[in-house]
Short mmCIF file of C-alpha atoms and ligand atoms in Angstrom, two decimals:
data_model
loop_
_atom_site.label_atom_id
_atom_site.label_comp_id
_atom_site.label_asym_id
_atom_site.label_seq_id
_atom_site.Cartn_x
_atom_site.Cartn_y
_atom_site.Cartn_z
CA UNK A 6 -62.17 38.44 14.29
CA UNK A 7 -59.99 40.68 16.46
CA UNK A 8 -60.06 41.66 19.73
CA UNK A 9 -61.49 45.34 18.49
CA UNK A 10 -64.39 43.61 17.01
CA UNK A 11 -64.55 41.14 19.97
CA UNK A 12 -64.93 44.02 22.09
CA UNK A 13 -67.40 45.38 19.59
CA UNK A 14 -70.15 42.62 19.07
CA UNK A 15 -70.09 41.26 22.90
CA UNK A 16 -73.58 42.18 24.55
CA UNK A 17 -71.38 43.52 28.29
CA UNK A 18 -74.37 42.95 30.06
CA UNK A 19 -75.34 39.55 28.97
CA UNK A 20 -71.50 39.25 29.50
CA UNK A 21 -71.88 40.45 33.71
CA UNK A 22 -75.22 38.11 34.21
CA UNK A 23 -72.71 35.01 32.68
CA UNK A 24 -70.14 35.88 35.11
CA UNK A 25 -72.47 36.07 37.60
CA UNK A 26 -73.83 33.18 37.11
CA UNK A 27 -70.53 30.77 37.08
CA UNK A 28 -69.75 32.59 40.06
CA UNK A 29 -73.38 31.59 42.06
CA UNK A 30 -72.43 28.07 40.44
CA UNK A 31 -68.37 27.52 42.38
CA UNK A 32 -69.64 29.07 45.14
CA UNK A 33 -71.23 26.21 47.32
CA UNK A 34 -67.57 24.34 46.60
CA UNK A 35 -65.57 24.41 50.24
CA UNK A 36 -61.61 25.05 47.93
CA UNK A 37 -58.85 25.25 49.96
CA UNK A 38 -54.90 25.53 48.66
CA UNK A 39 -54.96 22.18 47.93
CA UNK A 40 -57.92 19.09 47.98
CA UNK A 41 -60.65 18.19 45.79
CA UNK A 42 -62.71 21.36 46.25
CA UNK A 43 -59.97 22.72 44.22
CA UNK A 44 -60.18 19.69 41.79
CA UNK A 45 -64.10 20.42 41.29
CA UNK A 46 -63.83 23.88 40.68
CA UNK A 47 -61.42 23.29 37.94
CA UNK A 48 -63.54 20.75 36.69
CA UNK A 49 -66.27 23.27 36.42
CA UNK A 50 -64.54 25.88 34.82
CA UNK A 51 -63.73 22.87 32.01
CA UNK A 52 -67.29 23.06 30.95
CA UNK A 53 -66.27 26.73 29.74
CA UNK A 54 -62.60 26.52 28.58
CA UNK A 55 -59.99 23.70 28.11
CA UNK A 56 -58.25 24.41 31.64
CA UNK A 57 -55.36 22.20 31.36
CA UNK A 58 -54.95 20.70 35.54
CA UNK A 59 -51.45 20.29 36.84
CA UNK A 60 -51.01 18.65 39.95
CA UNK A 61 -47.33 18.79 41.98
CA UNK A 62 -46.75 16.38 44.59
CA UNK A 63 -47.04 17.22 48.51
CA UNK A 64 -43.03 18.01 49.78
CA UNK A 65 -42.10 19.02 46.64
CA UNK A 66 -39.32 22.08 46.90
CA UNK A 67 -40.66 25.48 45.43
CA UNK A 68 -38.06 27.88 46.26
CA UNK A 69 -37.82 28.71 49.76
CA UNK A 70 -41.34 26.93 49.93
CA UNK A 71 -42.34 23.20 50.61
CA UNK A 72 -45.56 22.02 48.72
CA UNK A 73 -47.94 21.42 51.94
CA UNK A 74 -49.70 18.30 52.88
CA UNK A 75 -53.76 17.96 50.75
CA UNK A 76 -56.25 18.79 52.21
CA UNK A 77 -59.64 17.52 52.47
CA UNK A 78 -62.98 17.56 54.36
CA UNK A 79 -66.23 15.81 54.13
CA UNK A 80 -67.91 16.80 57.09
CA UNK A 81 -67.86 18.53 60.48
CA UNK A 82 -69.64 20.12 63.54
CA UNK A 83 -70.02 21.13 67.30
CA UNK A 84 -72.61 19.63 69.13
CA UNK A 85 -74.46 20.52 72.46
CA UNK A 86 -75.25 18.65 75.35
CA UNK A 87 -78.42 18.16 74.03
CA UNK A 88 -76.52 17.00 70.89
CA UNK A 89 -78.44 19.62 69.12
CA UNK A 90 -75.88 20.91 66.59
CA UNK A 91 -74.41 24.40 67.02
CA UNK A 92 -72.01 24.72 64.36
CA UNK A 93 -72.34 22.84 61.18
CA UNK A 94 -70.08 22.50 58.34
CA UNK A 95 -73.08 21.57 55.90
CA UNK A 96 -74.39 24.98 56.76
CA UNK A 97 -71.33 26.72 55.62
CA UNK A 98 -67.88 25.74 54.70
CA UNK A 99 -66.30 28.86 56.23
CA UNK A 100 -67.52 27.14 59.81
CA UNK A 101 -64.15 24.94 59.67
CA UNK A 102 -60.88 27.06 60.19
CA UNK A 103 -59.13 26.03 56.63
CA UNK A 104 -56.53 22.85 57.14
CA UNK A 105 -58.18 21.67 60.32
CA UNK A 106 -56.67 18.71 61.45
CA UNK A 107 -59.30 15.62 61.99
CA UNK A 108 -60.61 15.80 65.54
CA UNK A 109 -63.39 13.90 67.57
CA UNK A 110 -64.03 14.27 71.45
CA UNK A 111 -65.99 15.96 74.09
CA UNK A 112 -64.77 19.41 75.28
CA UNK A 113 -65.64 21.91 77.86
CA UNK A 114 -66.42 25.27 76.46
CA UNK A 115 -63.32 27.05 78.40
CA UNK A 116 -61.16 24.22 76.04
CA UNK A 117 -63.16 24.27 73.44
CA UNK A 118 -62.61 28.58 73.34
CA UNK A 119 -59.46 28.82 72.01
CA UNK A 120 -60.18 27.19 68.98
CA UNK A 121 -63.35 29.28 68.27
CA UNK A 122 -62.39 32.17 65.96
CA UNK A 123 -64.73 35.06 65.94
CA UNK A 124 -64.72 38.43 64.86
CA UNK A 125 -66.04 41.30 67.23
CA UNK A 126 -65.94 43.88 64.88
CA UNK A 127 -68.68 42.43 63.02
CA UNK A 128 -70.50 40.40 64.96
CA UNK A 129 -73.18 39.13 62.65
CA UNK A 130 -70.30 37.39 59.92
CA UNK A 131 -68.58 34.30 60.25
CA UNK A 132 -64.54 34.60 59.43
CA UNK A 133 -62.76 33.52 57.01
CA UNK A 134 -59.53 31.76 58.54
CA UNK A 135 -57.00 29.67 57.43
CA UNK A 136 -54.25 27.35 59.41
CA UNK A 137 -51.64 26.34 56.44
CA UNK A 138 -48.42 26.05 57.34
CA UNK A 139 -49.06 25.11 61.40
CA UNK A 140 -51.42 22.20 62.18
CA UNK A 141 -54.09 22.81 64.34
CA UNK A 142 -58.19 22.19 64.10
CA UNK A 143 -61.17 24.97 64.81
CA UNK A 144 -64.72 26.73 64.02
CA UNK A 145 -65.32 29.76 63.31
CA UNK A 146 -68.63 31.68 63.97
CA UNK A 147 -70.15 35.02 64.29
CA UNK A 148 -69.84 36.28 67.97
CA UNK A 149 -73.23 37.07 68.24
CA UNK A 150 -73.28 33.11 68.52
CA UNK A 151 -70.01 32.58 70.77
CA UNK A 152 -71.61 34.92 73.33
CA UNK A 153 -74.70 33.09 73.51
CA UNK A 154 -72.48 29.27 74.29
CA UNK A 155 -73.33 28.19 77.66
CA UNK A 156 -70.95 25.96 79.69
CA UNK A 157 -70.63 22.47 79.81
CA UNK A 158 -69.57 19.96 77.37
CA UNK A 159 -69.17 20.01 73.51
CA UNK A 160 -69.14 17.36 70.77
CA UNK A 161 -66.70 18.08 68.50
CA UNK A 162 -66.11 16.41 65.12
CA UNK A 163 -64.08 16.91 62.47
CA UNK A 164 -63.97 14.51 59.68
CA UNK A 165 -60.93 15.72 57.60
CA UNK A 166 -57.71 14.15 56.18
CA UNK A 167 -54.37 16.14 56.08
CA UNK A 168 -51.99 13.72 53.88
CA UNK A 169 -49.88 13.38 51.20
CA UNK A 170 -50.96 13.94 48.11
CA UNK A 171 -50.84 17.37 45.89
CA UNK A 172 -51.33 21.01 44.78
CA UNK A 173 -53.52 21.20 42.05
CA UNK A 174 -53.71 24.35 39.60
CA UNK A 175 -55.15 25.20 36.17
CA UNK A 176 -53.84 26.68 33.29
CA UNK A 177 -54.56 27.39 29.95
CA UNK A 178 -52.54 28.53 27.11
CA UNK A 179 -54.00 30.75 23.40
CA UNK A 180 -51.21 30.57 21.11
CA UNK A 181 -51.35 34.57 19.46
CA UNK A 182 -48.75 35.35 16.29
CA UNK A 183 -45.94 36.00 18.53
CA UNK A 184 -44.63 33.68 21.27
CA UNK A 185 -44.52 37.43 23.65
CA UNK A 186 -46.78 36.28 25.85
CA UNK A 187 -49.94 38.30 28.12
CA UNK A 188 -49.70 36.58 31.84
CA UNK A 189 -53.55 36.91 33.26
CA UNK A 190 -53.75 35.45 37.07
CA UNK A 191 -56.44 34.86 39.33
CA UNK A 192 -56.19 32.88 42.85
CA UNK A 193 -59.30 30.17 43.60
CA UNK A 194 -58.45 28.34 47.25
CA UNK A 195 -60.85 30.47 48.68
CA UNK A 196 -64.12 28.41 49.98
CA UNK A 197 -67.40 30.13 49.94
CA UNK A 198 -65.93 33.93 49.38
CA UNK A 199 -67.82 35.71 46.51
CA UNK A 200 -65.76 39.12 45.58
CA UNK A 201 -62.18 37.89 47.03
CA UNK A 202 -61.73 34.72 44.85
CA UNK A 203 -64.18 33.63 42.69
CA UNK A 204 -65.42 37.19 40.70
CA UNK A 205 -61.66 37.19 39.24
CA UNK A 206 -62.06 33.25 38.56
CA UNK A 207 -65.13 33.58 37.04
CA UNK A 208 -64.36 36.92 34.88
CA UNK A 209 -60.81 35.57 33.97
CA UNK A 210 -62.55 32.19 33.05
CA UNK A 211 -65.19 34.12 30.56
CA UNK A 212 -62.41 36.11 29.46
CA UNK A 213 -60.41 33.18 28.39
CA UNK A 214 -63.35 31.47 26.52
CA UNK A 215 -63.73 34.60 24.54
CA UNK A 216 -60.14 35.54 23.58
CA UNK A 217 -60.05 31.58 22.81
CA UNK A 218 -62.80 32.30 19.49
CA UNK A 219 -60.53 35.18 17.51
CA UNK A 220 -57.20 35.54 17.02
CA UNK A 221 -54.74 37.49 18.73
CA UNK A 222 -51.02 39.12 18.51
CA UNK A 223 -49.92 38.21 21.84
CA UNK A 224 -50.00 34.45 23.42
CA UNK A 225 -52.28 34.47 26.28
CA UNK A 226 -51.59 32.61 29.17
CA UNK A 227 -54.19 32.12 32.03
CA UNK A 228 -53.17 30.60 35.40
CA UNK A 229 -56.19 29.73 38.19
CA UNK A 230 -53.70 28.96 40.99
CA UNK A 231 -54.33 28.92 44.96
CA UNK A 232 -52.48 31.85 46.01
CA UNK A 233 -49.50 32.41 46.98
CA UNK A 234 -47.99 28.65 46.99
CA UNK A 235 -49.77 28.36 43.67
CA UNK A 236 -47.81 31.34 42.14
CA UNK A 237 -44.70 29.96 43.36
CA UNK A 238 -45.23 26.62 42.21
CA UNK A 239 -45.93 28.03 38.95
CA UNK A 240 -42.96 30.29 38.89
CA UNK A 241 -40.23 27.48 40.46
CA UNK A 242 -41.83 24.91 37.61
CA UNK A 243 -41.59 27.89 34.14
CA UNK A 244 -38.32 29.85 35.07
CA UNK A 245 -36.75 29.45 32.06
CA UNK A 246 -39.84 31.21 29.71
CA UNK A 247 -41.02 33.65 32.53
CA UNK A 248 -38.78 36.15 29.85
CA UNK A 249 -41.76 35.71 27.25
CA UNK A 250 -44.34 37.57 29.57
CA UNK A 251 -44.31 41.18 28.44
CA UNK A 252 -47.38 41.73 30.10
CA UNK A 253 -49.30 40.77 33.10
CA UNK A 254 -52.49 41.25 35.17
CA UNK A 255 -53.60 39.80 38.29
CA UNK A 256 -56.97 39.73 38.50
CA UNK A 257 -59.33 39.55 41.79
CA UNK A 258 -61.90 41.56 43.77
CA UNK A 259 -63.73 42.94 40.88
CA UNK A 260 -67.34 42.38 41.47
CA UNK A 261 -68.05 44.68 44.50
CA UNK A 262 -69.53 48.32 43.79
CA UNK A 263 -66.22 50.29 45.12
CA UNK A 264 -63.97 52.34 42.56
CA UNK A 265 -60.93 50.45 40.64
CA UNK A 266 -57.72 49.95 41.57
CA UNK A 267 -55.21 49.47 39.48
CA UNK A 268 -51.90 48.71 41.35
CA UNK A 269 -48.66 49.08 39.61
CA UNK A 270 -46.11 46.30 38.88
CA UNK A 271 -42.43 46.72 40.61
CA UNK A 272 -41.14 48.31 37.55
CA UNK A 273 -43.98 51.49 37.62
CA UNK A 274 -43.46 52.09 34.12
CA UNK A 275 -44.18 49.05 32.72
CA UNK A 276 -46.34 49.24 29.47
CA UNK A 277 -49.36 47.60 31.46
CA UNK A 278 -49.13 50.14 34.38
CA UNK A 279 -49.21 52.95 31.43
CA UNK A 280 -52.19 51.02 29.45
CA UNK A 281 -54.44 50.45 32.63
CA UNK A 282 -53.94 54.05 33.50
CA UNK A 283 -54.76 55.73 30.13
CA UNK A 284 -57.85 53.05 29.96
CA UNK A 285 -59.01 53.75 33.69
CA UNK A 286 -58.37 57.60 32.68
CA UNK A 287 -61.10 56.99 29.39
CA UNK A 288 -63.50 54.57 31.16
CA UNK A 289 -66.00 57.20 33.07
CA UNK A 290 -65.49 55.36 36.12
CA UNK A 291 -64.34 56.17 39.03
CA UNK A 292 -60.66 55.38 39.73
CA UNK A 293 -57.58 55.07 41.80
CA UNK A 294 -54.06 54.12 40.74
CA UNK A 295 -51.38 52.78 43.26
CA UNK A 296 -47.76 52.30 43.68
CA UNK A 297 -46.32 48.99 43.99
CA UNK A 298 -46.23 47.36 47.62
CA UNK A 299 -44.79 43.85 48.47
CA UNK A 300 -48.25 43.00 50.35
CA UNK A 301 -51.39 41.96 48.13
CA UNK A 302 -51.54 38.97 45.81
CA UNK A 303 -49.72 36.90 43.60
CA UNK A 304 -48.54 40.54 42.24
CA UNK A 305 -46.18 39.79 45.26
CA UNK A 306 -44.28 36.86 43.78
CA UNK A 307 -44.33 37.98 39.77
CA UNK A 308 -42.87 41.35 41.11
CA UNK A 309 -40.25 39.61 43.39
CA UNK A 310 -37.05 40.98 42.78
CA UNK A 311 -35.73 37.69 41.10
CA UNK A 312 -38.52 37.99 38.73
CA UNK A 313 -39.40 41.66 38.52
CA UNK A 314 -42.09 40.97 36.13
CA UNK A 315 -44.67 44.01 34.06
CA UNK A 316 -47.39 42.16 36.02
CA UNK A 317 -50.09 44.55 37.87
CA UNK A 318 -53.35 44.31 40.02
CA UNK A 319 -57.36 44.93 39.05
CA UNK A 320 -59.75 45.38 41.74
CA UNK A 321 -62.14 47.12 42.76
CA UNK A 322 -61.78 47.84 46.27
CA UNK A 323 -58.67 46.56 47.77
CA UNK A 324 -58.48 43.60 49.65
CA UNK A 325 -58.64 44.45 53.30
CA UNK A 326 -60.47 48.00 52.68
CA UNK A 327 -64.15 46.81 52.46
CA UNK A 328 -65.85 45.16 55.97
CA UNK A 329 -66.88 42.35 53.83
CA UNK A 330 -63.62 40.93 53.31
CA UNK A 331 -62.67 37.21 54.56
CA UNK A 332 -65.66 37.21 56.11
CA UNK A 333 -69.08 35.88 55.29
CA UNK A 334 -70.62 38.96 54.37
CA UNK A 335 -68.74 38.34 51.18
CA UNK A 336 -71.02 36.56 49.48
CA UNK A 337 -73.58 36.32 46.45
CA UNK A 338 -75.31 39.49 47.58
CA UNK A 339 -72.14 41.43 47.90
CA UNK A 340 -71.18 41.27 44.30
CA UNK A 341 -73.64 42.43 41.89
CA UNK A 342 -73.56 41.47 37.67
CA UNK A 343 -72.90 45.41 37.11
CA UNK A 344 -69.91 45.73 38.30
CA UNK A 345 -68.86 42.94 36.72
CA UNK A 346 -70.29 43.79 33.56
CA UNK A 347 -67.54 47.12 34.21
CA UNK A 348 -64.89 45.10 35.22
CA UNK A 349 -65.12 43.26 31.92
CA UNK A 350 -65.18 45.73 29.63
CA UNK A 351 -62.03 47.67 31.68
CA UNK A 352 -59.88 44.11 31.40
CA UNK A 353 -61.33 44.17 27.56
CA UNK A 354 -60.12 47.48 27.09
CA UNK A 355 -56.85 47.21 28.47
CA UNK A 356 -55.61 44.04 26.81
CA UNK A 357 -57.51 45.48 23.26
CA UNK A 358 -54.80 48.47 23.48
CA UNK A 359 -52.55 45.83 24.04
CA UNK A 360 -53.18 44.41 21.39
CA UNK A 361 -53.53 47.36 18.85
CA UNK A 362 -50.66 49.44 20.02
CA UNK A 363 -48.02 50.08 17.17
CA UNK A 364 -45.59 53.01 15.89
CA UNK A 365 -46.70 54.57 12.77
CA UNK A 366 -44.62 56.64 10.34
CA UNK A 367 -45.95 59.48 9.15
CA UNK A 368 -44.96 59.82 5.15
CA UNK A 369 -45.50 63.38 4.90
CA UNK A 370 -43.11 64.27 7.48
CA UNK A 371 -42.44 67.87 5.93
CA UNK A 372 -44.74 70.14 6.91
CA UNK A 373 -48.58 68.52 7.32
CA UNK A 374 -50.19 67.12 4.28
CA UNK A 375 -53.11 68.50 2.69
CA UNK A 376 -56.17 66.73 4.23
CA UNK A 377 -58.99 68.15 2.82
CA UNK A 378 -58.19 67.25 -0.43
CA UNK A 379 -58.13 63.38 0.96
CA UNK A 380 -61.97 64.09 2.30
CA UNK A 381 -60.48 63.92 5.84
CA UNK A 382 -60.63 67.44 7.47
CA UNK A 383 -64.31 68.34 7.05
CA UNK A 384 -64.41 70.77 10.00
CA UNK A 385 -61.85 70.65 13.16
CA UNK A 386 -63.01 67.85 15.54
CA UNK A 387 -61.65 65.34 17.75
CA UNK A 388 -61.06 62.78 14.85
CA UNK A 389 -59.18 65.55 13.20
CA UNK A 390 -57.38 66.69 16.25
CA UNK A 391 -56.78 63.14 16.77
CA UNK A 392 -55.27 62.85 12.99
CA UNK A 393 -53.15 65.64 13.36
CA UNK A 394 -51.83 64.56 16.96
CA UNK A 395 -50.75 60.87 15.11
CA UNK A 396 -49.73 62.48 12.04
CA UNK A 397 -47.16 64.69 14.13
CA UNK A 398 -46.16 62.59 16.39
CA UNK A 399 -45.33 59.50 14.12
CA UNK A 400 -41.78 60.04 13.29
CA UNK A 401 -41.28 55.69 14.17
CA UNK A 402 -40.58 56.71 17.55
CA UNK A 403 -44.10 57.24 19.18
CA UNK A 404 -46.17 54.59 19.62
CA UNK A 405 -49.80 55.03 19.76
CA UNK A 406 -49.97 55.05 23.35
CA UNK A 407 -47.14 57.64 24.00
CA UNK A 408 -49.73 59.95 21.46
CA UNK A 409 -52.46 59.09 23.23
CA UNK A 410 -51.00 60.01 26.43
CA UNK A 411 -49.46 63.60 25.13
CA UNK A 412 -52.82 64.35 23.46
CA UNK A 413 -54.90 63.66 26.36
CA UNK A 414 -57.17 61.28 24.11
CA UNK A 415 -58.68 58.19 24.58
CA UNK A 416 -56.69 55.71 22.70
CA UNK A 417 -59.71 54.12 21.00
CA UNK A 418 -59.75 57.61 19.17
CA UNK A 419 -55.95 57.62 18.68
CA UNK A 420 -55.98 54.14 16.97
CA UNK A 421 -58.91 55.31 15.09
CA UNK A 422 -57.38 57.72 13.42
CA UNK A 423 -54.33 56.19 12.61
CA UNK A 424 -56.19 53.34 11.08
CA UNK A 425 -58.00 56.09 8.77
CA UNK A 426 -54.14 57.77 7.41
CA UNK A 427 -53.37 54.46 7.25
CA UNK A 428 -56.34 53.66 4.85
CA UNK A 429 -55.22 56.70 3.10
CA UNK A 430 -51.30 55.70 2.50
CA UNK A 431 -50.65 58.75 4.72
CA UNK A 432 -48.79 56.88 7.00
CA UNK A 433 -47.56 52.92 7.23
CA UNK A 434 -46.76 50.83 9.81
CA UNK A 435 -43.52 49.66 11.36
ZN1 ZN B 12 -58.19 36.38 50.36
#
């Protein structure tokens, strides 16, 4: 089986529930860039595909980057004076600011303030924060609850450890005919986040089972790394094969309702930035294509300059554009199996032309051959417009895409139709 009949025989919507459903499944899990959150979620994903877990030692040198200190955290909370509690980790894991440091004592609210992280804006969500790189310990809560704190004195507990030990990622590799290889990313040190984080894990991850039952041209390689340390690790740790990846897509933010985004690597013209375009183009959806920009994901570091990779971005809305982001309004309600289900079948379609995208020579290159005698030009149509646009544009310098792109056709029809000459000896392959 091939990826054409892959795409053929998968049921999309059983395909959106499934991703749906890991998703509901790593959700509970409090990740971070580095701790045994991450650990478990890996270990979940195993029950799918053979993610291979790779672990690199705290103070290791990435780069210009220092692997940080693990992180990990069993428990945590603010009590009142009446020792009722007020914030509670076991409630939600996006109450702890990311990296806290351990902390136990009794604070005043005016000390207790500045580590309280709250978002105006939106004053029903919890943020999302993080403290990485600069120790430091706090809560974070909606404001509606902040402004309701009355002075006097706090219990404050965090039960956390901030030590050495290492950065875990996952990573799986499908060996194709060739060693060129497709690059497919996804970032999962998020904690309870639904759309940012865990509907790219969670599509990449049912991806990756699939393409791992049929065979393939390209090599796949999937990488479930924390973000942006993660992609550096990976990159510092595999410079000497990076050359293999002719392709790449980072994956992420694709289970919200908004349009797609497709953003394009460094280069522009990359053969992925021309696929996902003439697939988006075909798809009936509703669309947007943007340049490259050094700000996003782990696009960032496969499009660094000393890299420059063909990698590009899928989402749906962008990060940052929808309220719900790094907040707790993205959660299990925000992300519906639909738009997953749509998601899927765009990633399907874009690594199936991929896949299927040749150069043809036509073998009747003087003047066109006579195609009602084959049985193949019944009445002028699209499949014989689409013959006709392959026939003339094979010379064995056009590749399928380039004629689907001057034709204006889908290149599911394209490919069609030069499978059919093909078939008919009218053209062969190169
Ligand atoms: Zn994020």
């Amino acid at each position: 089986m091939n990826i054409v009949d892959l795409k053929k025989s998968l049921d999309f919507r059983e395909e959106g529930q499934e991703i749906y459903t890991l998703m509901a499944g790593l959700y509970p899990i409090c990740r971070s860039i580095t701790g045994n959150g991450y650990r478990e979620t890996m270990e979940a994903l195993r029950r799918y595909i053979p993610v291979e877990i790779h672990e690199i030692p705290s103070g290791t040198k990435v780069f210009d980057w220092t692997v940080p200190k693990e992180w990990n955290i069993r428990d945590a909370y603010v009590k009142n004076s009446k020792g009722e509690k007020i914030i509670d980790f076991q409630n939600s894991n996006l109450h702890v600011l990311n990296y806290s440091t351990p902390i136990k004592g009794v604070f005043p609210l005016k000390e207790l303030k500045p580590h309280l992280f709250t978002l105006p804006d939106r004053p029903e969500w919890i943020p999302y924060r993080t403290s990485y790189y600069e120790e430091n310990w706090g809560f974070c809560l909606s404001h509606n609850q902040l402004q309701r704190l009355e002075d006097g004195q706090y219990e404050v507990f965090i039960d956390s450890t901030l030590e050495k030990g290492s950065l875990t990622y996952g990573e799986i590799y499908l060996k194709g005919e060739k060693e060129e290889e497709i690059l497919i990313s996804c970032h999962a040190c998020h904690p309870s986040l639904a759309n940012d984080n865990l509907s790219g894990v969670s599509l990449t991850t049912l991806l990756a089972k699939h393409l791992g039952t049929i065979s393939h041209r390209f090599s796949y390689r999937f990488l479930f790394i924390p973000g942006t340390i993660g992609a550096i690790c990976w990159l510092s740790r595999n410079e000497p094969s990076v050359n293999r990846i002719k392709h790449g897509l980072v994956i992420t933010g694709v289970g919200d309702s908004g349009e797609f985004t497709y953003k394009k690597s460094r280069r522009g013209d990359a053969e992925i930035d021309r696929v996902a375009c003439q697939v988006l183009k075909h798809s009936g959806q509703a669309y947007n294509i943007i340049d490259f920009e050094p700000y996003g994901y782990d696009e960032r570091q496969y499009c660094s300059p000393g890299f420059d990779l063909p990698v590009g971005r899928l989402s749906r809305t962008p990060h940052g554009r929808y309220p719900e982001y790094h907040t707790s309004g993205d959660n299990l309600d925000f992300v519906q199996p639909q738009c997953l289900e749509d998601s899927f079948r765009i990633v399907l379609g874009i690594l199936e032309v991929l896949e299927e995208n040749c150069v043809y020579l036509n073998l009747n290159p003087k003047c066109e051959p006579q195609l009602g005698r084959r049985g193949l030009y019944n009445s002028i149509g699209v499949d014989a417009m689409a013959m006709l646009w392959v026939m003339n544009l094979s010379d064995g310098l056009h590749t399928l895409l380039d004629i689907g792109e001057r034709s204006g056709m889908s290149f599911e029809i394209i490919s069609t139709a030069g499978h059919k000459l093909y078939e008919h000896g009218l053209v062969e392959k190169i």
